[in-house]
PDB file of C-alpha atoms in Angstrom:
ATOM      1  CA  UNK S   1       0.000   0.000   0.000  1.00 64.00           C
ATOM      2  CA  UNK S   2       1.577   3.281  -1.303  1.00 76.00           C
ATOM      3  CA  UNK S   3       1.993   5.843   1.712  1.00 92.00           C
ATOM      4  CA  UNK S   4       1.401   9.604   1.476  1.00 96.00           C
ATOM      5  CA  UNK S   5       3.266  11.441  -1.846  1.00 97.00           C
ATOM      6  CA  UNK S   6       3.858  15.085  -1.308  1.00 97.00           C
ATOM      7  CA  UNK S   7       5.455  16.674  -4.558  1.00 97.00           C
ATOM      8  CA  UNK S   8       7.557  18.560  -4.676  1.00 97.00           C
ATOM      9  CA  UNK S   9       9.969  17.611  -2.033  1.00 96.00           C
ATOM     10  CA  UNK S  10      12.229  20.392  -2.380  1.00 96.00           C
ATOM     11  CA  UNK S  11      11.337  24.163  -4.141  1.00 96.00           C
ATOM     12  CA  UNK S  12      13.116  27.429  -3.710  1.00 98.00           C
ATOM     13  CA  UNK S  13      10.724  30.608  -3.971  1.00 98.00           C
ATOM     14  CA  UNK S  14      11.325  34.362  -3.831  1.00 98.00           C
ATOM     15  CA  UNK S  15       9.571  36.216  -1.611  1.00 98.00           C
ATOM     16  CA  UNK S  16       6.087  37.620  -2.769  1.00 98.00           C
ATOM     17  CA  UNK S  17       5.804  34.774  -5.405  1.00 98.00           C
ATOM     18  CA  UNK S  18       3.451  32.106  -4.509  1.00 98.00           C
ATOM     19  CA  UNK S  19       3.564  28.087  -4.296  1.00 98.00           C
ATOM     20  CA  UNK S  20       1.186  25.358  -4.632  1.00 98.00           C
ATOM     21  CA  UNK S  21       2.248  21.897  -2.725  1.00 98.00           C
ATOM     22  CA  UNK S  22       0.358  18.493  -3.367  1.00 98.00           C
ATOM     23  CA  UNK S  23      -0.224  15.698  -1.381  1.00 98.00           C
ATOM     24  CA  UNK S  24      -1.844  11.991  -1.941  1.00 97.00           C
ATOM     25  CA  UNK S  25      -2.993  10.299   0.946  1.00 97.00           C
ATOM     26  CA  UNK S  26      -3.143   6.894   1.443  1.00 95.00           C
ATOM     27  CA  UNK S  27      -5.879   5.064  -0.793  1.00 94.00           C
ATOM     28  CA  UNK S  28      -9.023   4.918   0.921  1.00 92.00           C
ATOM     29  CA  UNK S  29      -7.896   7.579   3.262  1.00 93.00           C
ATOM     30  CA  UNK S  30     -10.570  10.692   3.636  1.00 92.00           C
ATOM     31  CA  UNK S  31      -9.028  13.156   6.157  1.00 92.00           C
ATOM     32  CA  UNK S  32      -5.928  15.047   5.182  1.00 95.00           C
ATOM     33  CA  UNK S  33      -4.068  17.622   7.614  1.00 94.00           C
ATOM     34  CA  UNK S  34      -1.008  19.642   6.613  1.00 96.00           C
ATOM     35  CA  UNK S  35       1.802  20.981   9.169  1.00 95.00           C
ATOM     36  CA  UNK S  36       4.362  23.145   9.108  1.00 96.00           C
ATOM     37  CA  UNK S  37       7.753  22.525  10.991  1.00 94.00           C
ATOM     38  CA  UNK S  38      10.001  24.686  11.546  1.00 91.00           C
ATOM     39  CA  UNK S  39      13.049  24.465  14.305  1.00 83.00           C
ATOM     40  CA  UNK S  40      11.970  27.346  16.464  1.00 76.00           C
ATOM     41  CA  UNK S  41       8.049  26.936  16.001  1.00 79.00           C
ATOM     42  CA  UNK S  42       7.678  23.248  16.062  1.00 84.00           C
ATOM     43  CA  UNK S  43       5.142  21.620  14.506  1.00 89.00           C
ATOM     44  CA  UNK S  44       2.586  23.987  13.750  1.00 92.00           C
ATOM     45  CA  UNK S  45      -1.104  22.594  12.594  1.00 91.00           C
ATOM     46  CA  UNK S  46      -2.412  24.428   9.317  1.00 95.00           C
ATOM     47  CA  UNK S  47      -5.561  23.028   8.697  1.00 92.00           C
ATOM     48  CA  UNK S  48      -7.806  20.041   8.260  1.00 92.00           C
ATOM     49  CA  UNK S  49      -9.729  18.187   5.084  1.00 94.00           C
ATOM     50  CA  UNK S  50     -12.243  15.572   5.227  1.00 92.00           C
ATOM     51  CA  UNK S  51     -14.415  14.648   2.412  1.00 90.00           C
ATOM     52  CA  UNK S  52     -13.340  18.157   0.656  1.00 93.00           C
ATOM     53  CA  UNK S  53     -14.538  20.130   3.309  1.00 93.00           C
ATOM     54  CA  UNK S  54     -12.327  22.440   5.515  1.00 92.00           C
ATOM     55  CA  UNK S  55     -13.124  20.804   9.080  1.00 88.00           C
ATOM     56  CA  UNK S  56     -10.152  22.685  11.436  1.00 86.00           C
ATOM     57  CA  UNK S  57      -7.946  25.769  10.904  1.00 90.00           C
ATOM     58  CA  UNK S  58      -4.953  26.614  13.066  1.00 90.00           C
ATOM     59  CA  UNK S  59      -3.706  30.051  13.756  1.00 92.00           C
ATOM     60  CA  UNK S  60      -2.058  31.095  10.146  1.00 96.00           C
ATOM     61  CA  UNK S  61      -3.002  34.047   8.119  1.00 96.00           C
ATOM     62  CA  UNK S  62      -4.996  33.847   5.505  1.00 96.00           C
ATOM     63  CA  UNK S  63      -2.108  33.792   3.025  1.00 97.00           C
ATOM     64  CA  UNK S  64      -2.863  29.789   3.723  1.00 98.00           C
ATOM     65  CA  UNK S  65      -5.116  27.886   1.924  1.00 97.00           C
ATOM     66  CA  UNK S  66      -6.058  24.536   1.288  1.00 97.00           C
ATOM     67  CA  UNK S  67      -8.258  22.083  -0.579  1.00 97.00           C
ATOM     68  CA  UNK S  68      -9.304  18.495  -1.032  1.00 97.00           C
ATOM     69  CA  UNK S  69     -10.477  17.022  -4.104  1.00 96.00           C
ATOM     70  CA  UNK S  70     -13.159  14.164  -4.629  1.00 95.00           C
ATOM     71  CA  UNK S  71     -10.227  11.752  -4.867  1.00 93.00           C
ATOM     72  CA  UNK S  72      -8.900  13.154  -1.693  1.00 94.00           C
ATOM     73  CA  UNK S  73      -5.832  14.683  -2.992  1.00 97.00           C
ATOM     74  CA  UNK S  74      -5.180  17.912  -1.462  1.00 98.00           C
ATOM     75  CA  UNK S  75      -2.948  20.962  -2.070  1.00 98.00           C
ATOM     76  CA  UNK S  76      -2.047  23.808   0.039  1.00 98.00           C
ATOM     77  CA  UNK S  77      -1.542  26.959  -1.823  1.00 98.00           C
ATOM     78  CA  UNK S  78       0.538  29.601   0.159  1.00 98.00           C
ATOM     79  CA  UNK S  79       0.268  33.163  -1.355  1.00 96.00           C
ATOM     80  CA  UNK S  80       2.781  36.283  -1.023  1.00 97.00           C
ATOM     81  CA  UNK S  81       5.928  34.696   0.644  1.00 98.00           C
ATOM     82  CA  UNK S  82       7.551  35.731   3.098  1.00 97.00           C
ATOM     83  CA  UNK S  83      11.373  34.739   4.535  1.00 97.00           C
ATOM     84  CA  UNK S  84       9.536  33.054   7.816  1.00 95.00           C
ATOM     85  CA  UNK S  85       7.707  30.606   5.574  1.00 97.00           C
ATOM     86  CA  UNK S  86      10.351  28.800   5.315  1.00 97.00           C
ATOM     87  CA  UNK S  87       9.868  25.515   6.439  1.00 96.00           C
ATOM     88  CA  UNK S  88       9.183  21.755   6.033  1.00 96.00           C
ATOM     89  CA  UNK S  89       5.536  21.138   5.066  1.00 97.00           C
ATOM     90  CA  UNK S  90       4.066  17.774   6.473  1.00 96.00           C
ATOM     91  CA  UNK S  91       0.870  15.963   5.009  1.00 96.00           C
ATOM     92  CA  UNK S  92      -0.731  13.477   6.981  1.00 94.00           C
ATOM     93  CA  UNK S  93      -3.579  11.500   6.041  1.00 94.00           C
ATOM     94  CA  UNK S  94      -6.096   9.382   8.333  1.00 90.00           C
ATOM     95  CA  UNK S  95      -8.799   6.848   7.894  1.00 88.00           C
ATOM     96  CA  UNK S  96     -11.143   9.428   9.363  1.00 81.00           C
ATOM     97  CA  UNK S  97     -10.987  12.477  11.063  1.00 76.00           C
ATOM     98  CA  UNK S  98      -7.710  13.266  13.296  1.00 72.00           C
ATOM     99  CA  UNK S  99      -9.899  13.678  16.308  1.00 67.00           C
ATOM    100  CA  UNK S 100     -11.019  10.580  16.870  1.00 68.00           C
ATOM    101  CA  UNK S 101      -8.316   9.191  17.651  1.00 73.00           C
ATOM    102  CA  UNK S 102      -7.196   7.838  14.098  1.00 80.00           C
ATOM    103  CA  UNK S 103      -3.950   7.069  13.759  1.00 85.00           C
ATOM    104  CA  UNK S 104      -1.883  10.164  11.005  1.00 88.00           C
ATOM    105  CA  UNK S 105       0.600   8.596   8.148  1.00 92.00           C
ATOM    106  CA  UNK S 106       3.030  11.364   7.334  1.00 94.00           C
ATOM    107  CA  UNK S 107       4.360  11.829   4.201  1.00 95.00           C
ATOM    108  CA  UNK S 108       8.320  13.159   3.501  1.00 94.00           C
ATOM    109  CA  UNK S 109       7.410  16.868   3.066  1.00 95.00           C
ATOM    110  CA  UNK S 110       8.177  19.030   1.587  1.00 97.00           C
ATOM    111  CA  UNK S 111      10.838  21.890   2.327  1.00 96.00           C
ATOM    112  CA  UNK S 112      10.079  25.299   0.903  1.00 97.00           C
ATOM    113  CA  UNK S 113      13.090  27.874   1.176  1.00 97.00           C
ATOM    114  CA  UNK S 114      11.808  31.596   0.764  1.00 98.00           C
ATOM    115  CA  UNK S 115      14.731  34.124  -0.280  1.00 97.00           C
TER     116      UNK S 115
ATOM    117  CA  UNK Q   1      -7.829  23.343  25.194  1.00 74.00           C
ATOM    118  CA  UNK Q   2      -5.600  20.430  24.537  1.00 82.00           C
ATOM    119  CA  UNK Q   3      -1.650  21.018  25.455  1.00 88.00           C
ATOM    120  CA  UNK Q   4       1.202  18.834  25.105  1.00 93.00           C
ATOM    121  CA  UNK Q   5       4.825  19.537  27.079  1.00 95.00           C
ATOM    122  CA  UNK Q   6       7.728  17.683  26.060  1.00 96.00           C
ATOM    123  CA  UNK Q   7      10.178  17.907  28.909  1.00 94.00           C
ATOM    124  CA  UNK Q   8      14.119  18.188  27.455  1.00 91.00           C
ATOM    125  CA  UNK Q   9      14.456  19.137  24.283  1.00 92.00           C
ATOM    126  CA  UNK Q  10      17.485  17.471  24.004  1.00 96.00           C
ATOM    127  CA  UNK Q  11      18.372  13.832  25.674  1.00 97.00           C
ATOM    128  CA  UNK Q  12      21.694  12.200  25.377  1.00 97.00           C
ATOM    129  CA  UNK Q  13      22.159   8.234  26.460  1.00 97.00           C
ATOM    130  CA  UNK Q  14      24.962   5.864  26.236  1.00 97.00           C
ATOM    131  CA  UNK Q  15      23.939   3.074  24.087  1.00 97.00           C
ATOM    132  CA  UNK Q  16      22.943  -0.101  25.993  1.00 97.00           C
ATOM    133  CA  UNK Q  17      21.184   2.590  28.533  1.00 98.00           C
ATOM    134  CA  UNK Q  18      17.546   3.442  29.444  1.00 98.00           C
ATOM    135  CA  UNK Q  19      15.924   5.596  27.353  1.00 98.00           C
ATOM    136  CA  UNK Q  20      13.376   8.326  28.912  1.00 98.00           C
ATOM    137  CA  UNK Q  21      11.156  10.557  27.076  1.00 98.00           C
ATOM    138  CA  UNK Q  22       8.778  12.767  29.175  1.00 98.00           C
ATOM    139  CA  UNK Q  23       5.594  13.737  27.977  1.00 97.00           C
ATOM    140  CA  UNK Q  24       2.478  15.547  30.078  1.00 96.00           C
ATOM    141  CA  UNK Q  25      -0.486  16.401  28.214  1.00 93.00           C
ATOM    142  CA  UNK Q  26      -3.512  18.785  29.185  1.00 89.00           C
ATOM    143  CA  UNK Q  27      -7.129  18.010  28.164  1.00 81.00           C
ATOM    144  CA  UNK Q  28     -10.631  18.563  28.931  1.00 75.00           C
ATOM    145  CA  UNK Q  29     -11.537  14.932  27.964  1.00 77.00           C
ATOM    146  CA  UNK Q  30      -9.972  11.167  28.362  1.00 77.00           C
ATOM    147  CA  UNK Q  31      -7.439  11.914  25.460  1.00 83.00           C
ATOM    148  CA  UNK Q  32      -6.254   9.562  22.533  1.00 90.00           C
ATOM    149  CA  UNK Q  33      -1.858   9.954  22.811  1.00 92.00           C
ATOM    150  CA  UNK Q  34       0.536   9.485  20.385  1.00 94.00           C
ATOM    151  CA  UNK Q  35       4.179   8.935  20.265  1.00 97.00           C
ATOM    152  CA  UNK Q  36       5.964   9.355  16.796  1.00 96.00           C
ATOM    153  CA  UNK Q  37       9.477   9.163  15.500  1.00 96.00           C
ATOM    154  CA  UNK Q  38      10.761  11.520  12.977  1.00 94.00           C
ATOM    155  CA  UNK Q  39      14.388  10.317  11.402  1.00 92.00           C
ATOM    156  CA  UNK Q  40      16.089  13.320   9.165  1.00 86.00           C
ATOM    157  CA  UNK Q  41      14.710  14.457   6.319  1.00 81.00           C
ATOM    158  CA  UNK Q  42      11.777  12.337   6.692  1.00 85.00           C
ATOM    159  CA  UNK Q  43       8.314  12.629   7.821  1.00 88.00           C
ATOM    160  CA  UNK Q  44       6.705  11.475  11.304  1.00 92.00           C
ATOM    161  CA  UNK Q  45       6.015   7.640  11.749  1.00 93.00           C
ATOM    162  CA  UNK Q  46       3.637   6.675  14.562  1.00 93.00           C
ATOM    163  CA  UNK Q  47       5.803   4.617  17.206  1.00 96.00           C
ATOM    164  CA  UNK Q  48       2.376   3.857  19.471  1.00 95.00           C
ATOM    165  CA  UNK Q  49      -0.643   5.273  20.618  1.00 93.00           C
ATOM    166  CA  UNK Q  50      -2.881   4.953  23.475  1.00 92.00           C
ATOM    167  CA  UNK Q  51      -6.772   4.953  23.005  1.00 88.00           C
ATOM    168  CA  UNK Q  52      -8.381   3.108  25.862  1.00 84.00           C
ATOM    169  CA  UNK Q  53      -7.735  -0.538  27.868  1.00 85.00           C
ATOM    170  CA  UNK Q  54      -4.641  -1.201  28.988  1.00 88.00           C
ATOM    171  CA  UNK Q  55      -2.109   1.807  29.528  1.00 90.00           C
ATOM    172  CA  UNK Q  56       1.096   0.302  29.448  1.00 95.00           C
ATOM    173  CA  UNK Q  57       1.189   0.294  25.377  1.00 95.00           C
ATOM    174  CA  UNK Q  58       4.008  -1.589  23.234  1.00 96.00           C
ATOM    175  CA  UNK Q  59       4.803   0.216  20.245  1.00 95.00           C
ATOM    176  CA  UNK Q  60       7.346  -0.558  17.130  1.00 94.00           C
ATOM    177  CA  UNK Q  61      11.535  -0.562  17.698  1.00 93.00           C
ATOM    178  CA  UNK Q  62      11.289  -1.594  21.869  1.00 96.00           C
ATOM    179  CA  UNK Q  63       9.444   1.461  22.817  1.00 97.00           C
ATOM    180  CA  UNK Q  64       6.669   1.327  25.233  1.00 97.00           C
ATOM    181  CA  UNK Q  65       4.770   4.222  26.957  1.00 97.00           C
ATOM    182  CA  UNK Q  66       2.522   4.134  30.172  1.00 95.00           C
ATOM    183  CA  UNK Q  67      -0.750   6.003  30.072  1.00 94.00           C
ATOM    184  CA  UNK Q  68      -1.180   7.570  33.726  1.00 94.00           C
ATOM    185  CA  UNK Q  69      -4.023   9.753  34.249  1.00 91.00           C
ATOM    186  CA  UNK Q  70      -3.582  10.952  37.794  1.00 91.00           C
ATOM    187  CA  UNK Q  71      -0.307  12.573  36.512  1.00 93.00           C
ATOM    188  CA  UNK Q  72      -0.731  13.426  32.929  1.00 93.00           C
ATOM    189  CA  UNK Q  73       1.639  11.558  31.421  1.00 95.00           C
ATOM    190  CA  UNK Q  74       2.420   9.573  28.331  1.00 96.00           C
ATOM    191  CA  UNK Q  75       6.193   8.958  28.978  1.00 98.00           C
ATOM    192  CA  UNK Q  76       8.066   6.989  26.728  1.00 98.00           C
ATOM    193  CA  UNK Q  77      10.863   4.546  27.330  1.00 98.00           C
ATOM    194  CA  UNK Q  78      12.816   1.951  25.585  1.00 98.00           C
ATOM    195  CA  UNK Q  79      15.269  -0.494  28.065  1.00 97.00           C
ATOM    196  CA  UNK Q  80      18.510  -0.418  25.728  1.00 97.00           C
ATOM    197  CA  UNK Q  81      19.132   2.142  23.562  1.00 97.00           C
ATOM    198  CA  UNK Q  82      20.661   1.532  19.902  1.00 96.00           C
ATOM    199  CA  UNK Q  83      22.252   3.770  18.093  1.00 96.00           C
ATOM    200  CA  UNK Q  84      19.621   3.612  15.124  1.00 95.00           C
ATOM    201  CA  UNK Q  85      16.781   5.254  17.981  1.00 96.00           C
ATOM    202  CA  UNK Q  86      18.436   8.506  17.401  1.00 96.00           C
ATOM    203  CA  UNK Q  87      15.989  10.814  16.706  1.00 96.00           C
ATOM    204  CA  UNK Q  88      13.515  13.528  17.142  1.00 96.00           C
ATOM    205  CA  UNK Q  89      10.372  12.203  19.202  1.00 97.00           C
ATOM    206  CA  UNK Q  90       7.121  13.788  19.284  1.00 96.00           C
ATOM    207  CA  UNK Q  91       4.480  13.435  21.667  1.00 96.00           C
ATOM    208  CA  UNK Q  92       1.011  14.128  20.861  1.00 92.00           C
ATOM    209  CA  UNK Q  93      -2.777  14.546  22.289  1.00 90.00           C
ATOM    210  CA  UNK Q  94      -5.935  13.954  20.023  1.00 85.00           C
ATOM    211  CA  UNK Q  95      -9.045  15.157  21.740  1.00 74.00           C
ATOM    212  CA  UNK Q  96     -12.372  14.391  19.857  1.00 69.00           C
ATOM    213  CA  UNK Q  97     -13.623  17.911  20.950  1.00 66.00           C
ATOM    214  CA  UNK Q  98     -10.653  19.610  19.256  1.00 64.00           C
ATOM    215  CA  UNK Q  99     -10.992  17.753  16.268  1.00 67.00           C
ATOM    216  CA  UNK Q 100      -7.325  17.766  15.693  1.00 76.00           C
ATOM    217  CA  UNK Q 101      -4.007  16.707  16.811  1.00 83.00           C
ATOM    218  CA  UNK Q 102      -1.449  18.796  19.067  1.00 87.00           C
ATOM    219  CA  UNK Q 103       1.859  17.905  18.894  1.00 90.00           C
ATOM    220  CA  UNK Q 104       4.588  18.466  22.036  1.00 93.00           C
ATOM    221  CA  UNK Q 105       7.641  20.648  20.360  1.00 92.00           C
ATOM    222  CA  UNK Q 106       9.669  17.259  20.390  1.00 94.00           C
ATOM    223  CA  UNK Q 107      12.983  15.766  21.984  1.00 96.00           C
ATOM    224  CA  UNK Q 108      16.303  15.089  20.224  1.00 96.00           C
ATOM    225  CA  UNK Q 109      17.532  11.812  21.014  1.00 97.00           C
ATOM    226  CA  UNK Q 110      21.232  10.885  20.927  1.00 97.00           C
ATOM    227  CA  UNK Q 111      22.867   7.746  21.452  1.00 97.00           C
ATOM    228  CA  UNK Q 112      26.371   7.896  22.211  1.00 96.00           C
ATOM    229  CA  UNK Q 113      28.640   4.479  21.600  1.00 94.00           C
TER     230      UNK Q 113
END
């Protein structure tokens, strides 16, 4: 059973540009979550999809965005870069939703460098 | 709210020693807890997880974790270290309130020969 894909793993952006990452969850997988890890900030919940809908939001700006297709692929979309979104960016998907306990598959991530 | 304190963010063992990882959670509810492994440049991999029944839970590598409610903690221990456990560990809390997972800022592991 293939795990969670993120593409790309690795981009460089300049700051102001904008960047669309992917991710495939597991197959038969409906919730997918992203993170964002960084080494002063930890891991850092973005948001939630389950069944295409937006079900949780952490505490980023609006400059964050998400979405979840029928398929359950999702991509994050981050707009007007800055230097201190710079980071790894984690997918996870889970059977069903994250609160219930459901165990999260992480994929590799993928690191975004902002200059 | 749902919290999550890792305590030491950095842990250094000898290998053939115990290995301790400390890990107190806050919740509103009985929580669902989590213990994953992240090696470098790779994602998170789920080591164990505690849901309900017994609280002493075996996970994957040697590592088991004990589930105490009276204290809050989900600390997680492996008898003999190897080198290959070195690694950043990550606690976390799922409460079905939240909806969500919160993860603990993690602890560095290092084994020294």
């Amino acid at each position: 059973k293939a795990g969670v894909t993120q593409t790309p793993r690795y981009l460089i952006k300049t700051r102001g540009q904008q960047v669309t990452l992917s991710c495939s969850p597991i197959s038969g997988h409906r919730s997918v979550s992203w993170y964002q890890q960084t080494p002063g900030q930890g891991l850092q919940f973005l948001f939630e999809y389950f069944s295409e809908t937006q079900r949780n939001k952490g505490n980023f700006p609006g400059r964050f965005s998400g979405r979840q297709f029928s398929n359950s692929r999702s991509e994050m979309n981050v707009s007007t870069l800055e230097l201190g979104d710079s980071a790894l960016y984690l997918c996870a998907s889970s059977l069903l939703s994250q609160g219930a306990g459901n165990t999260i598959y992480f994929g590799e991530g993928s690191w975004l460098t902002v200059v | 709210a749902q919290s999550v304190t890792q305590l030491g963010s950095h842990v250094s063992v000898s290998e053939g020693a115990l290995v301790l990882l400390r890990c107190n959670y806050s919740s509103s509810v009985p929580p669902y807890l989590f213990w994953y492994v992240q090696y470098p440049n790779q994602g998170l991999q789920l080591l164990l997880k505690y849901t309900t029944g017994a609280t002493l839970v075996k996970g994957i590598n040697g590592f088991e974790a004990e589930f105490k409610k009276s204290e809050t903690s989900f600390h997680l221990t492996k008898p003999s270290a190897h080198m290959s456990d070195a690694a950043e560990y990550f606690c976390a809390v799922s409460d079905p309130n939240a909806g969500k997972s919160t993860f603990g800022d993690g602890t560095t592991l290092t084994v020294k020969p």
